[in-house]
Amino acid sequence: MKKKLLTAAVTGALFTFGSFYAGTGTILAGDNGPNGPNYNGNETIKNERLHSYEEMVSYLEKLDQRSEALQLEVYGESVKKRDLYLAKFGMNEDNPTILFLTQQHGNETLTTEGALEVIKYLSSNGKNVKEILENVNVLIAPRLNVDGAEGDVNFSLEDYVSGTHTRYNANEVDLNRDHVDRNQPETKALHENVLQKYQPDYMIDLHHQGTQTTLGDTGELVSGSILYPTNDEVDSVVREQSKKLGAVVYNAVQSKGYGLLSKYPGGSAQTISRNGLAAEYGISTLLLEMRGMADHYREDYVLGQKSNGYLIQQAVTAMKASLNALADGSIESADTSFWDTLPESNYDGE
């Protein structure tokens, strides 16, 4: 049994990620790029800097109160009876609809921090925001696994590095393997009250992967990985649109000094949202995996907070690029040929 390396959180510390990186321009590769820094067993992990559930809800409610564009909806609840929130923008039936889903795994946290920044951005009155919302319907479901993210579960987290976040929901079920049976209240609510109700055309499912993921066998660490639906029952047109969405994200992230993406070597089972949602609903889905996790029982999966800024920015970049490409129609001309040569992820961890 591993000894927990962090036994207490610093109380009262609230960290606003937007101020951490806003206005700083491109962050160059290096100590804050895809090649570092790593968690090496003695770096402080400050997960209290992430939005807790209560802080996330408060943040969303404040934005909802001051924004006419944002509609905040509760679409279900978790095993532990926490409300699940959906941020909605637009809803013009003539426009394409995209869904951003974060934190199916409770220890994959920075995707939600990025989503909150995008919700804040779409709640503003900028010219670009107006153009997006005139042409795209946007759904953002931040933090599906609200119980796992709080560590409020029916099993021990003693073997975890910090003991604060877990992949699984309160019933110790992987929500991203529950998209066929839908036995868990979180996935059941997502399907019935979001996917079936709003029928999105596109979805980006944002996750995290281990810290030592490399670009093929080059040994070069990546900042993330992407993949389209690979299940055989997915319609070819749906898959092609997924590849185009991937091209938009790839080009946007690669243009940043910190961005380096590989092709995720994922499975083809329909229980995985990337595959199941594409096959069942005809949604063009894209998986975006980002480097490192907030907590895990494997130390080589955990990344300390020094890399948070650029990883949150990577999520924001991917989401904004997708919105702009849908708004101006440029997604239709996206070149998908890069998929043929994009190296698959390798993993150099333990």
mmCIF file of C-alpha atoms in Angstrom, residues 4 13 15 19 46 50 63 91 101 113-114 125 131 185 200 217 224-225 234 236 245 276 292 301 310 319-320:
data_model
loop_
_atom_site.group_PDB
_atom_site.id
_atom_site.type_symbol
_atom_site.label_atom_id
_atom_site.label_comp_id
_atom_site.label_asym_id
_atom_site.label_seq_id
_atom_site.Cartn_x
_atom_site.Cartn_y
_atom_site.Cartn_z
ATOM 1 C CA LYS A 4 -0.150 9.154 0.804
ATOM 2 C CA ALA A 13 -6.934 28.931 -0.953
ATOM 3 C CA PHE A 15 -7.107 30.084 -7.293
ATOM 4 C CA SER A 19 -5.642 35.250 -14.128
ATOM 5 C CA LYS A 46 -2.245 21.800 -4.425
ATOM 6 C CA LEU A 50 -9.006 23.639 -8.391
ATOM 7 C CA LEU A 63 -22.281 33.979 -14.644
ATOM 8 C CA MET A 91 -30.387 26.816 -29.367
ATOM 9 C CA LEU A 101 -18.121 17.199 -21.899
ATOM 10 C CA GLU A 113 -11.187 24.527 -15.463
ATOM 11 C CA GLY A 114 -10.857 25.201 -19.190
ATOM 12 C CA ASN A 125 -20.358 40.643 -25.207
ATOM 13 C CA GLU A 131 -20.514 35.774 -34.238
ATOM 14 C CA PRO A 185 -27.380 8.119 -12.568
ATOM 15 C CA PRO A 200 -25.784 17.658 -30.646
ATOM 16 C CA ASP A 217 8.769 6.143 -30.180
ATOM 17 C CA GLY A 224 -2.140 15.733 -25.293
ATOM 18 C CA SER A 225 -3.607 13.119 -27.617
ATOM 19 C CA VAL A 234 -20.191 4.576 -36.874
ATOM 20 C CA SER A 236 -18.620 7.077 -42.469
ATOM 21 C CA LEU A 245 -13.093 18.435 -35.938
ATOM 22 C CA GLY A 276 -21.084 4.847 -28.495
ATOM 23 C CA GLY A 292 -1.291 14.387 -16.378
ATOM 24 C CA TYR A 301 0.065 9.639 -13.876
ATOM 25 C CA TYR A 310 -0.636 25.744 -20.133
ATOM 26 C CA MET A 319 -12.791 24.613 -27.569
ATOM 27 C CA LYS A 320 -12.528 28.121 -29.000
#
